[in-house]
XYZ file of C-alpha atoms in Angstrom:
427
model
C -2.549 0.459 -26.488
C -1.842 -2.568 -28.120
C 1.012 -3.347 -26.320
C -0.872 -3.157 -22.940
C -3.331 -5.365 -24.406
C -1.179 -7.858 -25.270
C 0.992 -8.015 -21.928
C -2.322 -8.696 -20.639
C -3.347 -11.231 -22.462
C 0.046 -12.570 -21.605
C -0.470 -12.297 -17.946
C -3.851 -13.992 -18.574
C -2.368 -16.759 -20.693
C 0.013 -17.115 -17.674
C -2.645 -17.555 -14.977
C -4.384 -20.305 -16.934
C -1.311 -22.220 -17.195
C -0.531 -22.225 -13.607
C -3.826 -23.207 -13.107
C -3.699 -25.945 -15.186
C -0.471 -27.147 -13.358
C -2.639 -26.852 -10.120
C -5.535 -29.166 -11.424
C -2.860 -31.595 -12.591
C -1.244 -31.720 -9.700
C -4.085 -32.682 -7.597
C -5.079 -35.211 -10.480
C -1.560 -36.803 -10.145
C -1.334 -37.051 -6.525
C -4.388 -38.288 -5.016
C -4.825 -41.130 -6.926
C -0.505 -42.286 -6.043
C -2.080 -41.522 -2.326
C -4.665 -44.167 -2.993
C -2.576 -46.444 -4.134
C 0.274 -46.450 -1.745
C -2.513 -46.366 0.845
C -4.444 -49.677 -0.687
C -1.163 -51.693 -0.988
C -0.414 -50.549 2.541
C -3.641 -51.461 4.123
C -3.973 -54.645 1.848
C -2.300 -57.026 4.417
C -0.696 -58.734 1.318
C 2.526 -60.616 2.303
C 5.363 -58.837 0.029
C 8.265 -59.712 2.527
C 9.815 -57.792 5.630
C 12.340 -55.376 3.375
C 9.585 -54.424 0.639
C 6.982 -54.143 3.335
C 9.358 -51.635 4.521
C 9.654 -49.668 1.205
C 6.154 -49.640 0.718
C 5.411 -48.038 4.036
C 8.070 -45.413 3.495
C 6.592 -45.130 -0.392
C 3.243 -44.262 1.243
C 4.440 -41.934 3.792
C 6.255 -39.764 1.407
C 3.156 -40.001 -1.203
C 0.959 -39.110 1.790
C 3.012 -36.097 2.613
C 3.721 -34.800 -0.952
C 0.033 -35.267 -1.505
C -0.710 -33.102 1.582
C 2.321 -30.439 0.125
C 0.632 -31.060 -3.455
C -2.941 -30.039 -2.494
C -1.731 -27.251 -1.074
C 0.700 -25.676 -3.794
C -2.638 -26.697 -6.070
C -5.001 -24.498 -3.681
C -2.032 -21.264 -3.904
C -2.171 -21.533 -8.048
C -5.953 -21.890 -8.478
C -6.496 -19.681 -6.356
C -4.641 -16.851 -7.379
C -2.817 -16.362 -4.322
C 0.930 -16.307 -5.652
C -0.034 -13.019 -8.198
C -0.802 -11.087 -4.714
C 1.660 -8.269 -3.651
C 3.818 -9.331 -0.864
C 2.270 -8.592 2.830
C -0.401 -6.282 1.815
C -1.761 -3.756 4.218
C -5.112 -3.208 3.181
C -8.052 -1.382 5.397
C -11.357 -0.452 4.321
C -13.168 1.945 6.896
C -16.661 2.945 6.975
C -17.554 6.390 8.146
C -20.739 8.482 9.235
C -19.908 11.450 7.561
C -21.396 13.778 4.796
C -22.182 17.529 4.124
C -25.439 17.550 5.264
C -25.399 15.204 8.258
C -22.608 13.613 10.137
C -24.757 10.777 10.199
C -24.953 9.357 6.197
C -22.457 8.097 3.517
C -19.885 5.258 3.433
C -16.128 6.353 3.066
C -13.317 4.178 2.340
C -9.662 4.469 3.746
C -7.519 2.127 1.416
C -3.972 1.817 2.323
C -1.915 -0.405 0.273
C 1.734 -1.352 0.378
C 3.684 0.368 -2.219
C 5.999 -0.541 -4.575
C 6.064 -4.899 -4.193
C 5.686 -6.611 -7.288
C 3.794 -9.700 -7.340
C 5.307 -13.001 -5.123
C 4.687 -15.149 -2.281
C 2.167 -13.625 -0.335
C 2.333 -14.041 3.561
C -0.931 -16.236 3.861
C 0.372 -18.376 0.985
C 3.419 -19.046 2.737
C 1.594 -19.432 6.001
C -0.703 -21.912 4.240
C 2.542 -23.718 2.713
C 4.407 -23.970 6.071
C 1.298 -25.167 7.657
C 0.902 -27.929 5.206
C 4.442 -28.619 5.546
C 4.335 -29.417 9.299
C 1.272 -31.735 8.550
C 3.514 -33.501 6.071
C 6.124 -33.864 8.846
C 3.691 -35.083 10.834
C 2.249 -38.007 8.573
C 6.148 -38.899 7.457
C 6.924 -39.067 11.461
C 3.535 -41.237 12.166
C 5.101 -43.895 9.537
C 8.621 -43.912 10.527
C 7.871 -44.840 14.110
C 6.498 -47.720 13.080
C 10.053 -48.584 11.261
C 12.658 -47.101 13.546
C 13.700 -46.965 16.818
C 12.674 -44.044 18.732
C 16.320 -42.399 18.946
C 16.284 -42.304 15.533
C 12.544 -40.797 14.865
C 13.604 -38.288 17.102
C 16.915 -36.956 15.132
C 14.816 -37.200 12.129
C 12.486 -34.903 13.671
C 14.597 -32.304 15.012
C 16.437 -32.094 11.616
C 12.841 -31.688 10.344
C 12.422 -28.835 12.537
C 15.604 -27.233 11.552
C 15.497 -27.656 7.945
C 11.825 -26.103 8.086
C 13.441 -23.316 10.332
C 16.133 -22.709 7.750
C 13.493 -22.644 4.842
C 11.662 -20.039 6.455
C 13.877 -17.718 7.043
C 14.968 -18.027 3.184
C 11.514 -17.422 2.327
C 11.822 -14.148 4.641
C 15.078 -13.325 3.409
C 13.771 -13.901 -0.677
C 11.257 -11.885 0.264
C 12.995 -8.793 1.349
C 15.755 -8.884 -1.778
C 12.719 -9.312 -3.862
C 10.949 -6.012 -2.413
C 14.006 -4.242 -2.483
C 15.081 -5.258 -6.039
C 12.026 -4.578 -8.045
C 11.880 -1.395 -5.659
C 15.601 0.135 -7.030
C 14.373 -1.407 -10.597
C 11.274 0.749 -10.852
C 12.925 3.540 -9.756
C 15.967 3.093 -11.959
C 13.611 2.593 -15.069
C 11.736 5.426 -14.263
C 14.974 7.901 -14.027
C 16.104 6.413 -17.214
C 13.342 8.189 -18.856
C 14.712 11.431 -18.232
C 18.051 11.122 -19.857
C 19.795 14.491 -20.437
C 17.898 16.219 -17.423
C 18.502 13.528 -14.575
C 20.427 16.207 -12.013
C 17.597 18.721 -12.210
C 14.927 16.251 -12.362
C 15.788 14.352 -9.476
C 16.703 17.079 -7.545
C 12.968 18.346 -8.021
C 11.879 15.167 -6.965
C 13.792 14.871 -3.790
C 12.996 18.219 -2.702
C 9.244 17.718 -3.306
C 9.404 14.115 -1.702
C 10.587 15.656 1.419
C 7.697 17.655 2.195
C 6.181 14.992 4.067
C 4.411 16.354 7.098
C 3.643 15.043 10.987
C 0.354 14.090 12.267
C 1.174 16.451 15.111
C 1.454 19.300 12.225
C -2.128 17.838 10.257
C -3.549 18.394 13.618
C -2.254 21.956 14.521
C -3.322 23.364 11.244
C -6.821 22.227 11.343
C -6.886 23.446 14.745
C -6.018 27.108 13.472
C -9.007 26.607 10.696
C -11.596 29.233 12.009
C -9.857 30.944 14.563
C -6.406 31.822 12.967
C -7.173 31.511 9.025
C -10.349 31.123 7.251
C -12.409 32.151 10.023
C -15.457 31.207 8.046
C -14.850 27.778 8.438
C -17.465 25.059 7.785
C -16.292 21.384 8.461
C -19.619 20.172 6.791
C -19.232 22.583 3.904
C -16.038 23.053 2.840
C -13.769 20.974 0.772
C -9.913 20.608 0.225
C -9.721 22.810 -2.632
C -11.793 25.419 -0.632
C -8.954 25.249 2.152
C -6.332 25.639 -0.286
C -7.744 29.091 -1.366
C -8.651 30.265 1.308
C -6.148 28.901 4.179
C -2.883 27.139 2.248
C -2.061 29.796 0.062
C -2.834 32.351 2.569
C -0.676 30.696 5.250
C 1.953 30.426 2.532
C 1.581 33.838 0.790
C 4.579 35.479 2.720
C 7.214 32.857 2.025
C 5.900 31.518 -1.140
C 6.698 28.145 -0.618
C 4.702 24.922 0.515
C 2.687 25.071 3.696
C 4.497 21.898 4.474
C 7.825 23.410 4.484
C 6.126 26.230 7.157
C 4.890 23.322 8.816
C 7.766 21.243 9.274
C 10.451 24.555 9.766
C 12.163 24.236 6.722
C 13.323 20.722 7.760
C 13.174 18.295 5.226
C 10.461 15.167 5.956
C 10.410 12.021 3.970
C 7.470 10.318 4.700
C 6.369 6.815 5.738
C 2.835 7.027 3.293
C 1.575 9.036 0.744
C -2.357 9.998 0.744
C -4.634 9.740 -2.835
C -7.432 12.050 -1.668
C -9.848 14.039 -4.241
C -9.918 17.881 -3.309
C -13.832 17.824 -3.707
C -13.675 15.626 -0.545
C -14.847 17.653 2.739
C -11.245 18.796 4.064
C -12.814 17.396 7.478
C -12.870 14.011 5.966
C -9.097 13.766 4.608
C -8.033 14.754 8.058
C -10.011 12.291 9.550
C -8.938 9.627 7.200
C -5.187 10.098 8.214
C -5.616 10.267 11.947
C -7.879 7.404 11.503
C -5.211 5.349 9.765
C -2.390 6.641 12.231
C -4.621 5.030 14.795
C -5.080 1.665 12.661
C -8.759 2.335 13.300
C -11.478 0.476 10.509
C -13.919 3.458 11.133
C -13.091 6.844 10.796
C -16.502 8.795 11.135
C -16.175 9.001 14.786
C -13.025 10.711 14.143
C -14.574 13.131 11.999
C -17.121 13.818 14.721
C -13.836 14.265 17.387
C -12.520 16.672 15.288
C -15.887 18.977 15.407
C -16.605 18.224 18.634
C -13.061 17.202 20.737
C -9.785 17.636 18.647
C -8.067 16.799 22.564
C -9.678 13.397 22.539
C -7.846 12.405 19.545
C -4.423 14.145 20.411
C -4.309 12.200 23.575
C -4.865 8.658 21.623
C -2.349 9.562 18.896
C 0.250 10.365 21.676
C -0.701 7.571 23.573
C -0.244 5.390 20.619
C 2.837 6.845 19.474
C 1.360 7.907 16.343
C 1.914 11.972 16.949
C 5.149 11.907 14.867
C 3.847 10.103 12.341
C 4.682 11.523 8.320
C 2.209 11.592 5.558
C 2.691 13.363 1.752
C -0.483 15.198 0.778
C -0.266 16.946 -1.986
C -2.001 20.012 -0.899
C 0.526 20.953 1.407
C 3.519 19.287 0.115
C 3.008 21.254 -3.469
C 4.154 25.003 -3.569
C 1.131 26.166 -4.774
C 2.684 29.305 -5.450
C 4.542 28.186 -8.531
C 1.390 26.877 -9.770
C -2.363 27.650 -9.001
C -2.163 30.359 -6.719
C -2.728 33.066 -9.576
C -5.837 32.122 -11.427
C -9.012 30.666 -10.434
C -10.240 29.725 -14.269
C -13.356 28.003 -12.897
C -14.524 30.433 -11.049
C -14.868 28.210 -8.228
C -17.018 30.292 -5.264
C -16.910 29.599 -1.585
C -19.586 27.355 -0.680
C -20.717 29.157 2.489
C -19.909 32.793 1.220
C -21.089 32.464 -1.978
C -17.989 34.381 -3.220
C -15.443 33.497 -5.718
C -12.292 32.398 -4.111
C -9.487 35.277 -4.148
C -6.133 34.435 -6.098
C -2.706 35.443 -4.756
C -0.182 38.542 -6.241
C 2.856 36.631 -4.978
C 5.476 37.239 -7.212
C 6.826 33.834 -7.643
C 6.571 32.228 -11.315
C 4.459 29.931 -12.374
C 5.420 26.628 -13.989
C 3.086 23.859 -15.311
C 3.246 20.963 -17.228
C 4.209 22.168 -20.847
C 6.145 25.374 -19.210
C 10.077 25.138 -20.515
C 12.352 23.778 -20.013
C 10.938 20.069 -20.870
C 12.522 16.559 -20.418
C 12.349 14.039 -23.277
C 8.991 12.724 -22.347
C 7.425 16.656 -22.612
C 7.112 16.951 -19.217
C 8.040 20.243 -17.287
C 10.864 20.148 -15.438
C 10.064 22.585 -12.986
C 6.390 21.880 -12.294
C 5.819 20.105 -9.057
C 2.665 18.762 -10.140
C 3.669 16.473 -13.134
C 5.712 14.512 -10.259
C 3.958 12.475 -8.228
C 4.748 9.300 -9.952
C 8.336 10.004 -9.471
C 8.070 10.918 -6.071
C 5.901 7.421 -5.268
C 9.341 5.709 -7.172
C 11.625 7.648 -4.939
C 10.160 7.170 -1.563
C 9.749 3.300 -2.099
C 13.035 3.273 -3.473
C 14.894 4.791 -0.163
C 12.086 2.936 2.002
C 10.268 -0.398 0.884
C 7.670 -0.115 3.657
C 6.304 3.092 2.209
C 2.756 2.679 1.632
C -0.335 4.654 0.365
C -4.047 5.637 2.350
C -6.507 6.681 -0.059
C -9.388 8.704 1.115
C -12.577 8.095 -1.236
C -15.292 10.594 -0.733
C -18.654 9.841 -0.371
C -19.849 9.991 -3.986
C -16.579 7.967 -5.099
C -15.191 10.966 -7.681
C -12.309 9.717 -6.879
C -12.122 7.308 -9.311
C -12.996 9.917 -11.737
C -9.731 12.088 -11.232
C -7.501 11.038 -13.399
C -4.485 11.957 -10.955
C -5.773 9.828 -8.320
C -6.414 6.781 -10.467
C -2.463 7.500 -11.777
C -1.605 7.426 -9.109
C -3.277 4.265 -7.837
C -2.475 2.362 -10.944
C 1.111 3.657 -10.391
C 1.244 2.318 -6.891
C -0.324 -1.051 -7.797
C 2.641 -1.260 -10.767
């Protein structure tokens, strides 16, 4: 929209102004430090008092030059616009449908809900430059002061630095919390008049996270108790939803996450964004690899097929057995949505047969099903609340994060829901 374009232009102008400031700081400080050094080392006799002032001025100017260059670097690089404490992981996998030794996969974990603020690397850069500035100043002051006074001054500098670092940490935590709460408030304000029911549904949906233990346990049942013809190299998440998740929850007519967690509300630590056209094996492998902190989940995918017990032991040793994730295929109650129809007549890739539909008695709720919110979204539908779930979870936990499991063909980036989740996480 035109408003979004104008907003982008304003951001671009703001970034340009910051970069001009960065260049200006560098151009201003460098000549000053050269002038100060020239006077200090020229040997011109200007009296003891003025000599002391010039030396102290040179020390201050040199220190400011170091800090000025650090600020200029920060502004010119655009590092000040990075989200606070990002956690980004790219993992390569050697997985594909035809062979377990082909294609690159990506796992990308990004901190949720953080607004642009000082990046922790930027804070570290400024801190290091501050230490260098103190060393430069102390070198000059050593020639001007008796050592006792110099020592007291250095202790004062150290205390001041520690207080500054602590203040930056407090400000960072306050900033993340404030922006998260503001985002939740803004989102809830869009649901004026239906907030109690809408928010209750969002909280219920958000509480359907599952543990890694539950996910691995479900995967173990594929090919034995559930979906007896399950083939890791062929079946996608969509196939598993139709052939395993919906049948496994048909009796209770609820979300499979509710069954796996024995009815206990479980707020997750991370949300998984994924493409239903991706192999289900790769989805599970991406979650396990993230839990283990691995940068490559190709081996995880192989172990899922060859010896899953190795992964179970690794997860337990790493104390990640009970890590929680929100996965839409498990969290959404498929019996209030897609279970009763197969409009595209999708077929099982192994059997060559159309996926069966469910005969449960639950009423279905899609985005246009009344009652509707002010924005025209169905209040009862669970498939239109993913952004609201993200807002709610990051509002209750500022460390809430996102895991993005990208398929081998990068189809994820052409799926509206997935792109919407990426955009919402960035916002």
